[in-house]
Amino acid sequence: MAEYSLKTPLSDGDVERLKIGDAVRLSGVIYTARDAAHKRMVEGLDKGQPLPFDIKGTLVYYVGPSPTKPGNVIGSAGPTTAYRMDPYAPRLMEIGMKGMIAKGKRSDAVKEAMKKHKVVYLGATGGAAALIAKCIKKCDIIAYEDLGPEAVRRLEVEDLPLIVVGDCHGGDLYIEGRKAWENKA
Amino acid sequence: MRTVKAEAITEALAKVAMNANYDIGSDMLKAFDEALAAEKSEAGKEVIRQIQENASIARRECVPYCQDTGFAVVFAEVGQDVHVEGNLTDAINAGIRKAYGEGYLRKSILNDPIQRKNTGDNTPAVIHYDVVPGDKIRLTYGAKGGGSENMSKQAMLKPADGLEGVKKFVIEAVSVGGANACPPLVIGVGIGGTFEKSCILSKKAAMRSPHHRNPDPFYAALEDELKDSLNKLGIGPMGLGGTVTVLGVNIETYPCHLVALPVAVNINCHADRHGEMEL
Ligand code: SF4
């Protein structure tokens, strides 16, 4: 279990180094999107419209935060379950997205696309939403404001604690981690 | 006949609901300590440490422990010698509205399952009423996260399936859905009653402390046995592999029909937010 401090944007080299089980502290700029925003982004791409942000080298965080308390940067902001974004994720990988931050298992199509386009899947701890919010230093809504908690936000993060749950070599920690620990309790 | 004002119920419930979302409570904190001691995988330990740190930040800063502040589920035990001045159901919903609005909790409830428009205030709550002896009103509130609720299951087993069938069903439900439900989990199992009764029992069980034990030694032993079997699955904290998949298993039972064996498994995540009040 290696430990890395990474800064965005990520290069192919950054992604290739990462193996499942590695710990990552991520700093830099990431973007949020979940169900409705993904749908809108991909429908836009199909019509030839650009994305609301430059996706090259970026990571997309699947999150719908709680309301922001006055004086805070953002509300509690833990990851949502990833499989609902599976139909859209490969399309974003094609145009340069380098990472996804979320929780839970992915489809085979997503894992194949991660290999092909050199993309990493980083797991954030579900429910550790107050801790994650502490790592978010700046938050601006940049698109789809009408979607409320699902609007696209630009986040500046510092040392966001993550674990590599899917790497670009086909590794899947949800499968291999469980296999390694079966009948060990 | 004792009189309780509806507004008093609203105020008290709003406090309980807000606090439950900020402060996970000493029973869960104790369970996290035990989990950290029992977990053998490095990734699993890292997740549990994050969960512990998260709990202390949420409590200290009065912010939600998890951004999904859930469906408000309320078990209401109403003493038969209490008169409520006003409408009890409205009073409960007003308490939820107040907590989610003033407490900066996320509003996740849609007006209709197909037409799907947000009600904007996280109401209505799901309320289970029970009339009991006495002149008190006791409300148990739980914030039930959508992710873990989605992994829950019910089955009408054959009586011949017996105890082994029940065990198999519980293990299968966690084996399939556990990783996506934010483990370590609290598992509520309802056995017996009718179709709907088993589900309500499983919810009641899932909202209990993971340290609660069924008063019947037979079921207390089954709770321990299931906990061991589930931890052998290897799912681990957040499904990353490890030796702590569940913090506890709680079983609730009810008499059942001679041709039936209903069993329900309600899965609760580590964000097992619950609180009680009595008026
Ligand atoms: S399953 Fe529980 S901990 Fe996970 S996101 Fe939902 S409410 Fe939060």
XYZ file of C-alpha atoms and ligand atoms in Angstrom:
472
model
C 0.000 0.000 0.000
C 2.020 2.947 -1.321
C 1.142 6.538 -0.466
C 1.111 9.384 -2.955
C 0.436 13.109 -2.783
C -0.942 14.127 -6.151
C -1.749 17.482 -7.704
C -4.232 18.071 -10.500
C -4.178 17.952 -13.490
C -3.116 14.295 -13.676
C -0.894 12.966 -16.456
C -0.966 9.452 -17.942
C 2.204 8.809 -15.948
C 0.518 9.766 -12.655
C -2.335 7.398 -13.390
C -0.142 4.486 -14.517
C 1.805 4.497 -11.249
C -1.304 3.988 -9.124
C -2.306 0.481 -8.055
C -5.381 -0.656 -6.159
C -4.999 -0.253 -2.406
C -2.652 2.747 -2.691
C -3.496 5.772 -0.550
C -3.702 9.137 -2.319
C -3.858 12.667 -0.910
C -5.222 14.793 -3.709
C -4.792 18.562 -4.047
C -5.875 20.961 -6.788
C -9.019 21.527 -8.815
C -11.754 18.922 -9.324
C -15.342 19.157 -10.590
C -18.536 17.714 -9.147
C -21.269 15.991 -11.119
C -23.812 13.301 -10.428
C -26.827 11.766 -12.169
C -28.617 14.733 -13.719
C -25.421 16.661 -14.534
C -23.878 13.641 -16.267
C -26.992 13.198 -18.341
C -26.923 16.837 -19.386
C -23.201 16.875 -20.161
C -23.338 13.767 -22.339
C -26.497 14.897 -24.140
C -24.725 18.198 -24.818
C -21.663 16.416 -26.207
C -23.921 14.375 -28.510
C -25.285 17.644 -29.893
C -21.768 18.992 -30.385
C -21.857 21.385 -27.418
C -18.731 21.809 -25.246
C -18.623 20.801 -21.575
C -18.998 23.598 -18.990
C -15.354 23.039 -17.921
C -12.051 21.859 -19.418
C -12.002 18.137 -18.679
C -8.412 17.383 -19.817
C -6.485 15.854 -16.914
C -9.253 16.533 -14.392
C -11.108 14.344 -11.950
C -14.875 14.299 -11.512
C -16.289 13.822 -8.001
C -19.726 12.192 -7.705
C -21.310 14.161 -4.872
C -24.479 16.010 -3.886
C -23.563 18.033 -0.782
C -25.854 19.067 2.055
C -26.720 22.812 2.233
C -23.845 25.143 3.145
C -23.973 26.555 6.658
C -23.245 30.304 6.745
C -19.489 30.835 7.122
C -18.555 27.439 5.677
C -17.157 26.715 2.172
C -19.540 23.837 1.463
C -21.938 21.520 3.293
C -21.069 17.923 4.144
C -19.831 16.357 0.928
C -19.258 12.593 0.889
C -19.313 10.447 -2.258
C -22.416 8.933 -3.811
C -22.606 5.412 -5.272
C -20.918 5.292 -8.661
C -22.835 2.687 -10.665
C -25.530 5.174 -11.654
C -22.881 7.148 -13.578
C -21.579 4.056 -15.415
C -23.518 4.716 -18.640
C -21.903 8.173 -18.982
C -18.363 7.761 -17.631
C -16.671 6.198 -20.715
C -17.771 9.150 -22.841
C -15.996 11.575 -20.496
C -12.873 9.396 -20.486
C -12.743 9.625 -24.302
C -12.321 13.385 -24.078
C -9.632 13.484 -21.416
C -11.045 12.901 -17.905
C -8.275 11.208 -15.876
C -10.057 10.205 -12.717
C -13.332 9.604 -10.907
C -13.921 9.989 -7.171
C -16.861 8.090 -5.695
C -17.733 4.843 -3.944
C -18.923 1.373 -4.962
C -18.480 -1.138 -7.754
C -18.264 -0.243 -11.464
C -19.428 -2.010 -14.614
C -17.118 -3.990 -16.902
C -17.589 -1.360 -19.612
C -16.277 1.337 -17.261
C -13.306 -0.810 -16.244
C -12.453 -1.495 -19.911
C -12.618 2.206 -20.734
C -10.352 2.977 -17.757
C -7.691 0.677 -19.224
C -8.046 2.093 -22.704
C -7.927 5.774 -21.722
C -5.680 5.464 -18.632
C -8.108 6.590 -15.971
C -8.055 5.970 -12.212
C -11.035 5.398 -9.907
C -10.416 6.778 -6.421
C -12.619 5.753 -3.507
C -13.639 8.333 -0.950
C -15.096 7.087 2.328
C -18.878 7.083 2.066
C -20.408 8.894 4.991
C -17.141 10.667 5.920
C -18.810 13.788 4.622
C -17.780 16.303 7.290
C -14.135 15.216 7.063
C -14.153 15.562 3.268
C -15.771 19.004 3.480
C -12.793 20.116 5.606
C -10.467 19.370 2.646
C -12.494 21.601 0.305
C -11.027 25.096 0.399
C -13.082 26.770 -2.315
C -16.366 25.947 -4.040
C -18.015 27.700 -6.992
C -21.088 26.631 -8.902
C -20.085 26.826 -12.586
C -23.030 25.222 -14.418
C -26.569 23.852 -14.168
C -27.436 25.914 -11.100
C -31.069 24.822 -11.469
C -30.058 21.298 -10.378
C -29.506 22.418 -6.754
C -27.279 19.918 -4.927
C -26.594 18.320 -8.331
C -25.240 21.499 -9.964
C -21.672 21.320 -11.337
C -19.195 22.798 -8.869
C -15.507 23.659 -9.227
C -13.751 22.618 -6.034
C -10.278 23.438 -4.801
C -9.184 20.597 -2.548
C -6.213 20.067 -0.249
C -5.031 16.613 0.795
C -8.339 14.911 0.080
C -7.900 11.379 1.565
C -8.607 8.704 -1.075
C -7.819 5.059 -1.806
C -7.258 3.649 -5.305
C -10.209 1.290 -5.819
C -9.825 0.843 -9.584
C -6.572 1.238 -11.523
C -5.814 1.510 -15.234
C -4.317 -1.995 -15.265
C -7.695 -3.654 -14.672
C -7.369 -3.920 -10.876
C -10.616 -3.749 -8.886
C -10.244 -3.519 -5.099
C -13.917 -4.387 -4.529
C -13.185 -7.815 -6.038
C -9.575 -8.400 -5.025
C -9.825 -6.927 -1.520
C -12.752 -9.142 -0.684
C -11.028 -12.222 -2.114
C -7.947 -11.532 -0.008
C -9.916 -11.214 3.232
C -12.567 -13.892 2.828
C -12.685 -16.226 5.847
C -9.971 -14.255 7.652
C -12.180 -12.782 10.402
C -55.928 11.907 30.557
C -52.701 13.866 30.110
C -52.527 16.604 27.507
C -49.485 17.194 25.320
C -49.345 20.160 22.976
C -48.500 19.479 19.332
C -45.951 22.319 19.350
C -44.024 20.678 22.187
C -43.698 17.510 20.097
C -42.502 19.514 17.085
C -39.857 21.361 19.098
C -38.532 18.268 20.855
C -38.393 16.161 17.685
C -36.617 18.914 15.717
C -33.873 18.960 18.352
C -33.524 15.179 18.371
C -33.338 15.009 14.558
C -30.761 17.794 14.214
C -28.607 16.367 16.953
C -28.756 12.821 15.561
C -27.370 14.105 12.260
C -24.461 15.927 13.922
C -23.637 13.516 16.733
C -23.519 9.837 15.815
C -23.827 8.926 19.500
C -21.721 7.046 22.033
C -22.986 3.584 21.066
C -21.726 4.021 17.497
C -18.444 5.585 18.651
C -17.853 2.574 20.869
C -18.609 0.286 17.919
C -16.054 2.184 15.770
C -13.368 1.709 18.465
C -14.111 -2.004 18.563
C -14.057 -2.146 14.755
C -10.625 -0.499 14.585
C -9.267 -3.035 17.084
C -10.781 -5.971 15.170
C -9.978 -4.893 11.597
C -6.925 -6.557 10.068
C -6.633 -4.918 6.637
C -4.704 -1.660 6.228
C -7.272 -0.123 3.866
C -10.016 -1.129 6.289
C -8.252 0.504 9.213
C -7.702 3.685 7.216
C -11.445 3.837 6.461
C -12.383 3.353 10.120
C -9.945 6.081 11.195
C -11.573 8.426 8.670
C -15.006 7.516 10.011
C -13.868 8.314 13.565
C -12.362 11.641 12.553
C -15.494 12.449 10.583
C -17.656 11.779 13.646
C -15.651 14.166 15.800
C -15.655 16.963 13.177
C -19.422 16.618 12.657
C -20.124 16.761 16.377
C -17.723 19.609 17.095
C -18.885 21.820 14.239
C -22.573 20.837 14.223
C -22.528 19.761 10.568
C -24.114 16.607 9.126
C -22.098 13.406 9.636
C -23.190 12.319 6.142
C -24.525 14.542 3.356
C -27.412 12.123 2.809
C -29.424 13.043 5.865
C -31.912 10.437 4.869
C -35.568 9.647 4.937
C -36.900 10.591 8.373
C -38.303 7.412 9.909
C -40.230 7.805 13.167
C -41.491 5.060 15.449
C -44.191 6.672 17.573
C -45.354 4.905 20.713
C -48.409 6.786 21.893
C -49.734 6.125 25.380
C -53.477 5.485 25.341
C -53.969 7.985 28.158
C -52.448 10.917 26.261
C -54.483 13.562 24.536
C -52.595 15.472 21.828
C -53.744 19.058 21.463
C -53.443 19.456 17.706
C -52.590 16.942 14.978
C -49.868 14.437 15.903
C -48.837 13.543 12.351
C -48.620 17.224 11.416
C -46.605 17.882 14.563
C -44.083 15.168 13.649
C -43.739 16.446 10.078
C -43.348 20.006 11.356
C -40.494 18.801 13.565
C -38.763 17.198 10.589
C -39.313 20.332 8.460
C -37.789 22.498 11.176
C -34.786 20.218 11.695
C -33.958 19.901 7.996
C -34.486 23.598 7.313
C -32.832 25.215 10.313
C -30.225 22.478 10.674
C -28.867 22.709 7.099
C -29.710 19.059 6.448
C -30.163 17.823 2.883
C -33.679 17.534 1.503
C -33.923 14.233 -0.345
C -37.646 13.451 -0.422
C -39.628 13.496 -3.667
C -43.377 14.090 -3.825
C -44.043 11.050 -5.989
C -42.000 7.958 -6.910
C -42.629 8.355 -10.661
C -43.121 12.103 -11.148
C -40.211 12.871 -8.789
C -40.353 16.480 -7.609
C -38.484 17.415 -4.429
C -40.868 18.411 -1.625
C -38.220 20.911 -0.501
C -38.381 20.231 3.229
C -37.666 16.492 3.552
C -41.253 15.739 4.578
C -43.279 13.651 4.859
C -41.618 11.342 7.375
C -42.392 7.630 7.362
C -44.235 7.171 10.661
C -45.011 3.861 12.359
C -47.610 4.278 15.121
C -48.124 1.993 18.042
C -50.651 2.560 20.828
C -49.233 1.507 24.187
C -50.361 1.642 27.829
C -49.503 4.796 29.801
C -49.680 8.565 29.371
C -46.422 9.287 27.547
C -45.452 9.789 23.913
C -42.186 8.211 22.883
C -40.664 8.983 19.469
C -37.661 7.190 17.990
C -36.160 9.030 15.026
C -33.824 7.555 12.438
C -32.215 9.225 9.409
C -32.213 6.419 6.881
C -29.717 6.849 4.051
C -30.907 5.968 0.552
C -27.796 4.029 -0.487
C -28.032 1.431 2.249
C -31.848 1.259 2.098
C -31.552 0.308 -1.593
C -29.592 -2.819 -0.657
C -32.313 -4.155 1.701
C -34.316 -7.316 0.917
C -37.420 -9.313 1.918
C -38.444 -12.923 1.188
C -41.365 -15.186 1.985
C -39.423 -18.369 2.758
C -41.021 -21.793 3.034
C -41.432 -23.080 6.604
C -39.245 -26.037 5.542
C -36.388 -23.597 4.856
C -36.254 -23.071 8.618
C -33.369 -21.526 10.514
C -30.821 -22.466 7.840
C -32.940 -20.723 5.201
C -33.061 -17.552 7.277
C -29.281 -17.545 7.790
C -28.664 -18.141 4.093
C -30.987 -15.287 3.110
C -29.361 -12.786 5.478
C -25.846 -13.716 4.354
C -26.832 -13.551 0.675
C -28.401 -10.083 1.085
C -25.230 -8.666 2.649
C -22.966 -10.567 0.273
C -24.658 -9.027 -2.771
C -25.439 -5.515 -1.542
C -23.147 -4.891 1.417
C -20.231 -3.252 -0.392
C -22.440 -0.505 -1.835
C -24.159 0.255 1.486
C -21.189 1.990 3.203
C -19.924 -0.738 5.521
C -19.251 -1.339 8.365
C -22.987 -1.976 8.617
C -25.683 -2.457 11.210
C -27.992 -5.243 10.037
C -31.645 -5.339 11.073
C -33.410 -8.663 10.606
C -37.173 -9.082 10.961
C -38.463 -12.648 11.145
C -42.128 -13.641 11.252
C -45.407 -11.738 11.119
C -46.847 -10.975 7.713
C -45.087 -9.612 4.631
C -45.175 -5.982 5.801
C -44.672 -6.795 9.486
C -41.320 -8.448 8.772
C -40.109 -5.294 7.014
C -41.170 -3.009 9.847
C -39.471 -5.308 12.372
C -36.259 -5.229 10.328
C -36.314 -1.424 10.293
C -36.833 -1.289 14.042
C -33.910 -3.691 14.474
C -31.645 -1.698 12.129
C -32.255 1.506 14.110
C -31.100 -0.123 17.362
C -27.616 0.171 18.827
C -25.259 -2.485 17.411
C -24.649 -3.546 21.025
C -28.310 -4.331 21.683
C -29.010 -8.023 22.282
C -32.277 -9.845 21.752
C -33.640 -10.765 25.212
C -34.299 -14.338 24.024
C -30.967 -16.252 24.333
C -31.810 -18.270 21.209
C -31.975 -15.123 19.065
C -29.089 -13.442 20.893
C -26.920 -16.432 19.906
C -28.187 -16.186 16.319
C -27.264 -12.478 16.245
C -23.704 -13.342 17.274
C -23.459 -16.219 14.838
C -24.685 -14.073 11.929
C -22.253 -11.303 12.852
C -19.347 -13.771 12.676
C -20.525 -15.258 9.374
C -20.996 -11.818 7.808
C -17.546 -10.662 8.901
C -16.079 -13.746 7.224
C -17.403 -12.496 3.866
C -14.302 -10.298 3.607
C -16.201 -7.250 2.277
C -14.640 -4.999 4.930
C -14.992 -1.255 5.581
C -16.289 0.509 2.440
C -16.070 -2.844 0.615
C -12.289 -2.547 0.190
C -11.641 -5.924 1.781
C -11.288 -6.616 5.480
C -12.509 -8.387 8.565
C -15.138 -5.913 9.785
C -18.153 -5.841 7.481
C -20.805 -5.469 10.168
C -20.780 -3.766 13.566
C -23.765 -5.697 14.786
C -26.827 -7.737 13.850
C -30.178 -7.112 15.548
C -33.091 -9.499 15.236
C -36.766 -8.786 15.928
C -39.392 -11.497 15.699
C -43.174 -11.866 15.710
C -45.501 -14.883 15.670
C -46.326 -16.087 12.177
C -48.794 -18.105 10.126
C -48.352 -21.888 9.956
C -47.632 -21.819 6.219
C -45.262 -18.826 6.297
C -41.711 -17.807 7.168
C -41.265 -14.127 6.242
C -37.788 -12.643 6.656
C -36.592 -9.108 5.956
C -33.083 -7.652 6.018
C -32.796 -3.897 6.455
C -29.252 -2.702 5.902
C -28.033 0.350 7.783
C -24.692 2.025 7.054
C -22.144 3.208 9.616
C -24.097 6.489 9.547
C -26.684 4.816 11.794
C -28.188 8.069 13.055
C -30.921 7.644 15.599
C -32.325 9.404 18.626
C -35.209 9.165 21.072
C -37.473 11.510 23.002
C -40.280 11.123 25.491
C -42.932 13.628 26.453
S -25.236 4.724 2.721
Fe -25.169 5.870 4.669
S -23.054 6.591 4.918
Fe -23.336 5.942 2.793
S -23.848 7.841 1.714
Fe -25.787 6.849 2.270
S -26.354 7.708 4.264
Fe -24.214 8.212 3.916
